[in-house]
Short mmCIF file of C-alpha atoms (C1' of nucleotides) in Angstrom, two decimals:
data_model
loop_
_atom_site.label_atom_id
_atom_site.label_comp_id
_atom_site.label_asym_id
_atom_site.label_seq_id
_atom_site.Cartn_x
_atom_site.Cartn_y
_atom_site.Cartn_z
CA MET A 1 0.00 0.00 0.00
CA VAL A 2 2.80 2.41 0.84
CA LYS A 3 5.34 0.96 -1.53
CA HIS A 4 7.00 4.29 -2.31
CA LEU A 5 7.65 5.09 1.34
CA ASP A 6 11.39 4.36 1.35
CA GLU A 7 12.29 6.81 -1.31
CA ASN A 8 10.16 9.56 0.19
CA THR A 9 10.95 9.37 3.84
CA GLU A 10 13.17 12.41 3.54
CA ALA A 11 10.21 14.42 2.34
CA TRP A 12 8.09 14.26 5.49
CA PRO A 13 7.47 17.75 6.72
CA ASP A 14 8.46 18.11 10.33
CA HIS A 15 8.17 21.75 11.21
CA VAL A 16 6.20 23.28 14.00
CA GLY A 17 3.61 24.86 11.74
CA TRP A 18 2.58 21.54 10.29
CA ARG A 19 2.45 19.92 13.69
CA LEU A 20 0.34 22.73 15.06
CA TRP A 21 -2.06 22.34 12.16
CA GLN A 22 -2.29 18.60 12.71
CA ALA A 23 -2.84 18.95 16.44
CA SER A 24 -5.39 21.69 16.01
CA ARG A 25 -7.39 19.64 13.56
CA ALA A 26 -7.26 16.57 15.78
CA TRP A 27 -8.44 18.50 18.81
CA GLN A 28 -11.25 20.04 16.82
CA ALA A 29 -12.42 16.71 15.45
CA ALA A 30 -12.42 15.13 18.91
CA PHE A 31 -14.35 18.00 20.42
CA VAL A 32 -16.99 18.24 17.74
CA ALA A 33 -17.49 14.46 17.72
CA ALA A 34 -17.96 14.36 21.48
CA MET A 35 -20.39 17.26 21.37
CA ARG A 36 -22.36 15.58 18.63
CA ASP A 37 -22.57 12.45 20.78
CA ALA A 38 -23.84 14.62 23.63
CA GLY A 39 -26.67 15.86 21.43
CA HIS A 40 -25.13 19.13 20.24
CA GLY A 41 -24.73 18.33 16.58
CA TRP A 42 -24.67 22.00 15.64
CA MET A 43 -21.38 22.59 17.46
CA THR A 44 -18.21 23.45 15.60
CA GLU A 45 -14.87 24.63 16.92
CA ALA A 46 -15.28 28.16 15.63
CA ARG A 47 -18.64 28.36 17.33
CA ALA A 48 -17.16 26.96 20.53
CA ALA A 49 -14.46 29.61 20.48
CA LEU A 50 -17.02 32.35 20.11
CA LEU A 51 -19.32 30.98 22.79
CA GLY A 52 -16.45 30.87 25.23
CA HIS A 53 -15.98 34.61 24.84
CA ILE A 54 -19.47 35.50 25.94
CA GLY A 55 -19.74 36.45 29.59
CA ARG A 56 -22.59 35.74 31.97
CA ARG A 57 -24.19 39.11 31.48
CA GLY A 58 -23.61 38.99 27.75
CA THR A 59 -20.95 40.65 25.64
CA PRO A 60 -21.20 43.28 22.90
CA GLN A 61 -20.45 41.99 19.45
CA SER A 62 -17.68 44.55 19.13
CA ALA A 63 -15.93 43.09 22.16
CA LEU A 64 -16.06 39.64 20.58
CA ILE A 65 -14.35 41.07 17.52
CA ASP A 66 -11.59 42.60 19.62
CA ARG A 67 -10.96 39.39 21.45
CA MET A 68 -11.13 36.82 18.73
CA GLY A 69 -8.74 38.40 16.29
CA ILE A 70 -10.94 37.77 13.28
CA SER A 71 -12.94 40.17 11.15
CA LYS A 72 -16.19 41.60 12.37
CA GLN A 73 -17.97 39.95 9.48
CA ALA A 74 -16.66 36.55 10.50
CA VAL A 75 -17.93 37.17 14.02
CA GLN A 76 -21.25 38.27 12.65
CA GLN A 77 -21.62 35.13 10.60
CA LEU A 78 -20.86 32.97 13.60
CA VAL A 79 -23.33 34.92 15.71
CA ASP A 80 -25.94 34.66 12.96
CA GLY A 81 -25.51 30.92 12.85
CA LEU A 82 -25.69 30.48 16.61
CA GLU A 83 -28.71 32.74 16.78
CA GLY A 84 -30.37 30.54 14.18
CA GLU A 85 -29.67 27.51 16.38
CA GLU A 86 -31.13 29.42 19.33
CA ILE A 87 -27.90 29.08 21.30
CA ILE A 88 -27.51 32.81 21.76
CA SER A 89 -29.60 35.86 21.19
CA ARG A 90 -28.90 39.50 20.45
CA VAL A 91 -30.39 42.11 22.74
CA PRO A 92 -30.12 45.88 22.33
CA ASP A 93 -27.55 47.72 24.40
CA PRO A 94 -29.43 50.24 26.58
CA ASP A 95 -26.43 52.61 26.54
CA ASP A 96 -25.69 52.60 22.83
CA ARG A 97 -28.36 52.31 20.21
CA ARG A 98 -25.86 51.04 17.64
CA ALA A 99 -24.69 48.15 19.74
CA ARG A 100 -26.13 44.72 20.32
CA ILE A 101 -25.28 42.51 23.23
CA VAL A 102 -24.86 38.81 22.65
CA VAL A 103 -26.24 36.66 25.46
CA HIS A 104 -26.58 32.92 25.99
CA THR A 105 -30.01 31.37 25.81
CA GLN A 106 -31.01 28.58 28.16
CA LYS A 107 -30.14 26.08 25.44
CA GLY A 108 -26.80 27.82 25.05
CA ARG A 109 -25.99 27.56 28.72
CA LEU A 110 -26.76 23.85 28.70
CA ALA A 111 -24.54 23.32 25.68
CA LEU A 112 -21.76 25.32 27.25
CA ARG A 113 -21.88 23.18 30.35
CA ASP A 114 -21.44 20.02 28.27
CA ALA A 115 -18.74 21.71 26.23
CA ASP A 116 -16.76 22.56 29.32
CA ARG A 117 -16.98 19.01 30.56
CA ILE A 118 -15.90 17.61 27.20
CA LYS A 119 -13.00 20.01 26.92
CA ARG A 120 -11.80 18.91 30.34
CA GLU A 121 -12.10 15.27 29.32
CA ILE A 122 -10.09 15.81 26.16
CA GLU A 123 -7.45 17.72 28.05
CA GLN A 124 -7.16 14.91 30.56
CA ALA A 125 -6.81 12.38 27.76
CA TYR A 126 -4.04 14.50 26.30
CA ARG A 127 -2.40 14.78 29.67
CA ALA A 128 -2.50 11.03 30.05
CA ARG A 129 -1.04 10.59 26.62
CA LEU A 130 1.80 13.07 26.97
CA GLY A 131 2.55 12.84 30.64
CA THR A 132 1.88 15.71 33.01
CA ASP A 133 5.22 17.42 32.49
CA ARG A 134 5.06 17.47 28.73
CA PHE A 135 1.42 18.48 28.75
CA ASP A 136 2.10 21.39 31.07
CA ALA A 137 5.03 22.41 28.91
CA LEU A 138 2.77 22.36 25.87
CA LYS A 139 0.24 24.58 27.58
CA SER A 140 2.92 26.94 28.76
CA ALA A 141 4.46 27.26 25.32
CA LEU A 142 1.11 27.80 23.62
CA GLU A 143 0.18 30.48 26.13
CA ALA A 144 3.45 32.26 25.51
CA LEU A 145 2.78 32.15 21.78
CA ALA A 146 -0.68 33.58 22.34
CA LEU A 147 0.71 36.76 23.86
CA PRO A 148 0.45 39.63 21.40
CA GLN A 149 3.64 40.13 19.44
CA ASP A 150 3.02 42.76 16.78
CA GLY A 151 -0.62 42.07 17.45
CA LYS A 152 -2.29 43.12 14.22
CA ASN A 153 -6.01 42.48 14.28
CA PRO A 154 -7.19 41.73 10.73
CA GLY A 155 -10.58 43.17 11.56
CA ASP A 156 -9.21 46.60 12.35
CA ARG A 157 -8.94 47.56 8.72
CA GLY A 158 -12.28 47.40 6.98
CA GLY A 159 -15.14 49.56 7.85
CA MET B 1 -13.30 50.50 23.90
CA VAL B 2 -13.38 47.32 25.97
CA LYS B 3 -15.63 48.62 28.66
CA HIS B 4 -17.27 45.27 29.35
CA LEU B 5 -13.98 43.50 29.96
CA ASP B 6 -14.22 43.33 33.74
CA GLU B 7 -17.44 41.46 33.88
CA ASN B 8 -16.40 39.01 31.20
CA THR B 9 -12.89 38.12 32.20
CA GLU B 10 -14.12 34.82 33.55
CA ALA B 11 -15.34 33.90 30.09
CA TRP B 12 -12.00 33.80 28.29
CA PRO B 13 -11.51 30.37 26.84
CA ASP B 14 -8.23 28.92 27.98
CA HIS B 15 -8.15 25.33 26.84
CA VAL B 16 -5.56 23.65 24.73
CA GLY B 17 -7.77 23.35 21.67
CA TRP B 18 -8.28 27.07 21.45
CA ARG B 19 -4.60 27.75 21.97
CA LEU B 20 -3.68 25.26 19.28
CA TRP B 21 -6.07 26.92 16.89
CA GLN B 22 -4.64 30.34 17.65
CA ALA B 23 -1.06 29.18 17.29
CA SER B 24 -1.78 27.31 14.09
CA ARG B 25 -3.41 30.34 12.54
CA ALA B 26 -0.57 32.63 13.59
CA TRP B 27 2.06 30.30 12.15
CA GLN B 28 0.16 30.01 8.92
CA ALA B 29 -0.24 33.76 8.54
CA ALA B 30 3.47 34.36 9.17
CA PHE B 31 4.50 31.72 6.67
CA VAL B 32 2.19 32.80 3.89
CA ALA B 33 3.13 36.46 4.35
CA ALA B 34 6.84 35.70 4.17
CA MET B 35 6.37 33.56 1.09
CA ARG B 36 4.38 36.29 -0.58
CA ASP B 37 7.20 38.72 0.15
CA ALA B 38 9.61 36.23 -1.43
CA GLY B 39 7.57 36.30 -4.64
CA HIS B 40 5.45 33.18 -4.05
CA GLY B 41 2.06 34.78 -3.73
CA TRP B 42 0.30 31.55 -4.65
CA MET B 43 1.49 29.79 -1.49
CA THR B 44 -0.88 28.75 1.27
CA GLU B 45 -0.27 26.54 4.28
CA ALA B 46 -2.35 23.70 2.91
CA ARG B 47 -0.34 23.80 -0.29
CA ALA B 48 2.89 23.95 1.68
CA ALA B 49 1.87 20.88 3.65
CA LEU B 50 1.17 18.97 0.48
CA LEU B 51 4.38 20.07 -1.24
CA GLY B 52 6.39 18.92 1.73
CA HIS B 53 5.06 15.41 1.27
CA ILE B 54 6.35 15.02 -2.25
CA GLY B 55 9.68 13.23 -2.49
CA ARG B 56 12.53 13.90 -4.89
CA ARG B 57 11.43 11.21 -7.31
CA GLY B 58 7.80 12.17 -6.96
CA THR B 59 5.04 10.59 -4.95
CA PRO B 60 1.81 8.88 -6.01
CA GLN B 61 -1.30 10.85 -5.21
CA SER B 62 -2.58 7.93 -3.18
CA ALA B 63 0.47 8.12 -0.91
CA LEU B 64 -0.22 11.80 -0.31
CA ILE B 65 -3.73 10.89 0.78
CA ASP B 66 -2.42 8.28 3.22
CA ARG B 67 0.04 10.68 4.73
CA MET B 68 -1.94 13.88 5.02
CA GLY B 69 -4.98 12.50 6.77
CA ILE B 70 -7.47 14.35 4.61
CA SER B 71 -9.83 13.08 1.94
CA LYS B 72 -8.60 12.12 -1.48
CA GLN B 73 -10.77 14.81 -2.97
CA ALA B 74 -9.13 17.46 -0.82
CA VAL B 75 -5.72 16.24 -1.97
CA GLN B 76 -6.88 16.29 -5.53
CA GLN B 77 -8.07 19.86 -5.26
CA LEU B 78 -4.76 20.95 -3.79
CA VAL B 79 -2.89 19.08 -6.53
CA ASP B 80 -5.14 20.62 -9.17
CA GLY B 81 -4.40 24.09 -7.87
CA LEU B 82 -0.66 23.55 -7.68
CA GLU B 83 -0.63 22.04 -11.14
CA GLY B 84 -2.40 25.16 -12.39
CA GLU B 85 0.36 27.27 -10.84
CA GLU B 86 2.93 25.02 -12.50
CA ILE B 87 4.48 24.13 -9.16
CA ILE B 88 3.97 20.42 -9.64
CA SER B 89 2.97 18.13 -12.46
CA ARG B 90 1.29 14.75 -12.71
CA VAL B 91 3.07 12.02 -14.63
CA PRO B 92 1.74 8.53 -15.30
CA ASP B 93 2.99 5.69 -13.12
CA PRO B 94 4.72 3.15 -15.41
CA ASP B 95 3.77 0.29 -13.08
CA ASP B 96 0.09 1.12 -12.59
CA ARG B 97 -2.03 2.64 -15.28
CA ARG B 98 -4.52 3.96 -12.73
CA ALA B 99 -1.96 5.89 -10.76
CA ARG B 100 -0.42 9.29 -11.30
CA ILE B 101 2.81 10.43 -9.74
CA VAL B 102 3.07 13.96 -8.48
CA VAL B 103 6.46 15.57 -9.10
CA HIS B 104 7.91 19.00 -8.48
CA THR B 105 8.56 21.25 -11.45
CA GLN B 106 11.62 23.48 -11.55
CA LYS B 107 9.48 26.34 -10.30
CA GLY B 108 8.25 24.09 -7.52
CA ARG B 109 11.75 23.19 -6.40
CA LEU B 110 12.71 26.86 -6.23
CA ALA B 111 9.64 27.67 -4.17
CA LEU B 112 10.33 24.76 -1.86
CA ARG B 113 13.83 26.01 -1.23
CA ASP B 114 12.50 29.41 -0.15
CA ALA B 115 9.78 27.74 1.88
CA ASP B 116 12.31 25.69 3.80
CA ARG B 117 14.38 28.75 4.57
CA ILE B 118 11.32 30.69 5.73
CA LYS B 119 10.12 27.86 7.91
CA ARG B 120 13.50 27.72 9.58
CA GLU B 121 13.42 31.47 10.13
CA ILE B 122 9.99 31.32 11.73
CA GLU B 123 11.04 28.42 13.90
CA GLN B 124 14.06 30.35 15.09
CA ALA B 125 11.91 33.35 15.89
CA TYR B 126 9.65 31.09 17.91
CA ARG B 127 12.61 29.58 19.63
CA ALA B 128 13.88 33.02 20.55
CA ARG B 129 10.48 33.98 21.83
CA LEU B 130 9.89 30.88 23.94
CA GLY B 131 13.40 30.00 24.95
CA THR B 132 15.07 26.86 23.73
CA ASP B 133 13.77 24.58 26.46
CA ARG B 134 10.17 25.54 26.07
CA PHE B 135 10.39 25.46 22.30
CA ASP B 136 11.86 21.96 22.34
CA ALA B 137 9.16 20.88 24.77
CA LEU B 138 6.54 22.25 22.41
CA LYS B 139 7.98 20.31 19.50
CA SER B 140 8.24 17.17 21.54
CA ALA B 141 4.65 17.41 22.75
CA LEU B 142 3.31 18.10 19.28
CA GLU B 143 5.19 15.17 17.85
CA ALA B 144 3.77 12.89 20.51
CA LEU B 145 0.29 14.12 19.68
CA ALA B 146 0.90 13.43 16.01
CA LEU B 147 1.44 9.74 16.63
CA PRO B 148 -1.58 7.76 15.46
CA GLN B 149 -4.03 7.07 18.25
CA ASP B 150 -7.08 5.38 16.74
CA GLY B 151 -5.83 6.77 13.45
CA LYS B 152 -9.00 7.06 11.43
CA ASN B 153 -8.37 8.58 8.04
CA PRO B 154 -11.49 10.50 6.97
CA GLY B 155 -10.74 9.72 3.34
CA ASP B 156 -10.91 5.96 3.86
CA ARG B 157 -14.65 5.87 3.65
CA GLY B 158 -15.89 7.21 0.34
CA GLY B 159 -15.07 5.61 -2.91
"C1'" DC C 1 -23.30 71.65 12.92
"C1'" DT C 2 -19.72 69.21 10.68
"C1'" DT C 3 -16.49 65.65 10.76
"C1'" DA C 4 -14.68 61.49 12.25
"C1'" DA C 5 -15.00 57.17 14.56
"C1'" DT C 6 -17.59 53.17 16.11
"C1'" DT C 7 -21.13 49.45 15.56
"C1'" DG C 8 -23.25 46.50 12.95
"C1'" DT C 9 -25.26 44.76 8.36
"C1'" DC C 10 -25.51 43.12 3.49
"C1'" DA C 11 -23.25 41.13 -0.43
"C1'" DA C 12 -19.82 38.66 -2.63
"C1'" DG C 13 -15.78 35.77 -2.85
"C1'" DA C 14 -11.64 32.75 -1.44
"C1'" DT C 15 -9.85 28.72 0.90
"C1'" DA C 16 -9.92 24.33 2.59
"C1'" DC C 17 -12.17 20.93 3.62
"C1'" DT C 18 -16.45 17.32 3.22
"C1'" DT C 19 -19.68 13.43 1.08
"C1'" DG C 20 -21.53 10.98 -2.87
"C1'" DA C 21 -21.43 9.05 -7.34
"C1'" DC C 22 -18.71 7.47 -10.86
"C1'" DT C 23 -14.88 5.45 -14.31
"C1'" DA C 24 -10.74 2.86 -15.11
"C1'" DC C 25 -7.59 -0.36 -13.80
"C1'" DA C 26 -5.68 -4.13 -10.76
"C1'" DT C 27 -6.04 -8.08 -7.80
"C1'" DT C 28 -8.14 -11.94 -5.87
"C1'" DT C 29 -10.98 -15.84 -6.14
"C1'" DA C 30 -13.85 -19.45 -7.96
"C1'" DT D 1 -11.09 -16.87 -17.89
"C1'" DA D 2 -14.90 -14.70 -15.65
"C1'" DA D 3 -16.81 -12.55 -11.66
"C1'" DA D 4 -16.18 -10.12 -7.54
"C1'" DT D 5 -13.69 -7.07 -4.92
"C1'" DG D 6 -10.45 -3.48 -4.05
"C1'" DT D 7 -7.68 0.65 -5.36
"C1'" DA D 8 -6.59 5.20 -7.96
"C1'" DG D 9 -8.38 8.99 -9.50
"C1'" DT D 10 -12.11 12.27 -11.23
"C1'" DC D 11 -16.39 15.10 -11.30
"C1'" DA D 12 -20.01 17.48 -8.93
"C1'" DA D 13 -21.98 19.60 -5.15
"C1'" DG D 14 -22.04 21.27 -0.48
"C1'" DT D 15 -20.25 23.02 4.27
"C1'" DA D 16 -17.38 25.73 7.40
"C1'" DT D 17 -14.63 29.49 8.13
"C1'" DC D 18 -12.57 33.03 6.93
"C1'" DT D 19 -11.80 37.47 3.72
"C1'" DT D 20 -12.69 42.43 1.45
"C1'" DG D 21 -15.79 46.11 0.06
"C1'" DA D 22 -19.68 49.03 0.49
"C1'" DC D 23 -22.97 50.87 3.39
"C1'" DA D 24 -26.36 52.84 7.18
"C1'" DA D 25 -27.08 54.22 11.83
"C1'" DT D 26 -25.39 56.17 15.85
"C1'" DT D 27 -22.12 58.41 18.83
"C1'" DA D 28 -18.29 61.46 19.96
"C1'" DA D 29 -15.22 65.27 19.11
"C1'" DG D 30 -14.06 69.70 16.83
#
DNA sequence: CTTAATTGTCAAGATACTTGACTACATTTA
DNA sequence: TAAATGTAGTCAAGTATCTTGACAATTAAG
């Protein structure tokens, strides 16, 4: 099946970017599959990321844009989708008639509770797989990478 | 600008999946930008990943599918695009009239050389940012995660 | 009041995947 | 050799997640 392997072994990419991509995709697949099994078939990783940024009292859409580092239109599309699934809802901001505040619905809070549990389970599986030391080192390194460097937000341009 | 931050601080997602996604996106953006500056505006991370899997003597498309962990149709689309850019070309396999072997063109080899240099530069920047120990730990952890677990290839189904 | 900035929407498009249906060729088996 | 099964690749269509550009409504600053 893999008869050409010998002559191509040298070609395997082994840089951090590729590994990050692989790991990110694997995590995503595991999470979405577990959520689907828990009855939340509408969940995707992008949606999970957005949901995690919404506070208890709700969060203005503009704040989500600032935090997520993607364009406001991307945020809007995610919010549109989640609103359609009745996971969140948009309420007017009493202090600013332009703004809309994104809040969890009851269904959204239930989903979020399951999501948190599942994330913890996946993290524990990873910890078991890597060993505590290596897992903690992974987390530490990823957190350091997440710190703003030149920090350009792609959404800051258009308007 | 971020006036609701206080009440939402608790909501920041801080799990490994989200960090992986962030880091993967950042790496990708840095790589593609550097390649564009080097005159390879057609480059994307997905294309880079595929190119890295092609050996010196070429590699059958089916082997690329096995290695990349994505569907054969996704591989085909990437190959189609790269063939259109004249980065690679498909030649018939003399031993199997079904198969096609994907080989680099001259233009492809030049691009790959720049890509390798840029990847090394980005890795060194990361190493400088994280410190050697933490960077090596990151690499080690990601490699461990890349090892097949249940190893289901999503492309193995359809056909 | 005028100008500039912020907030959000609508429309369109690019990228990177997916599943499903199909053809052509190769391999195994009866 | 003929039938069944498996493998390599293609074509078509759809989904998820981003992008840029153009715009309207509102607020803030001069």
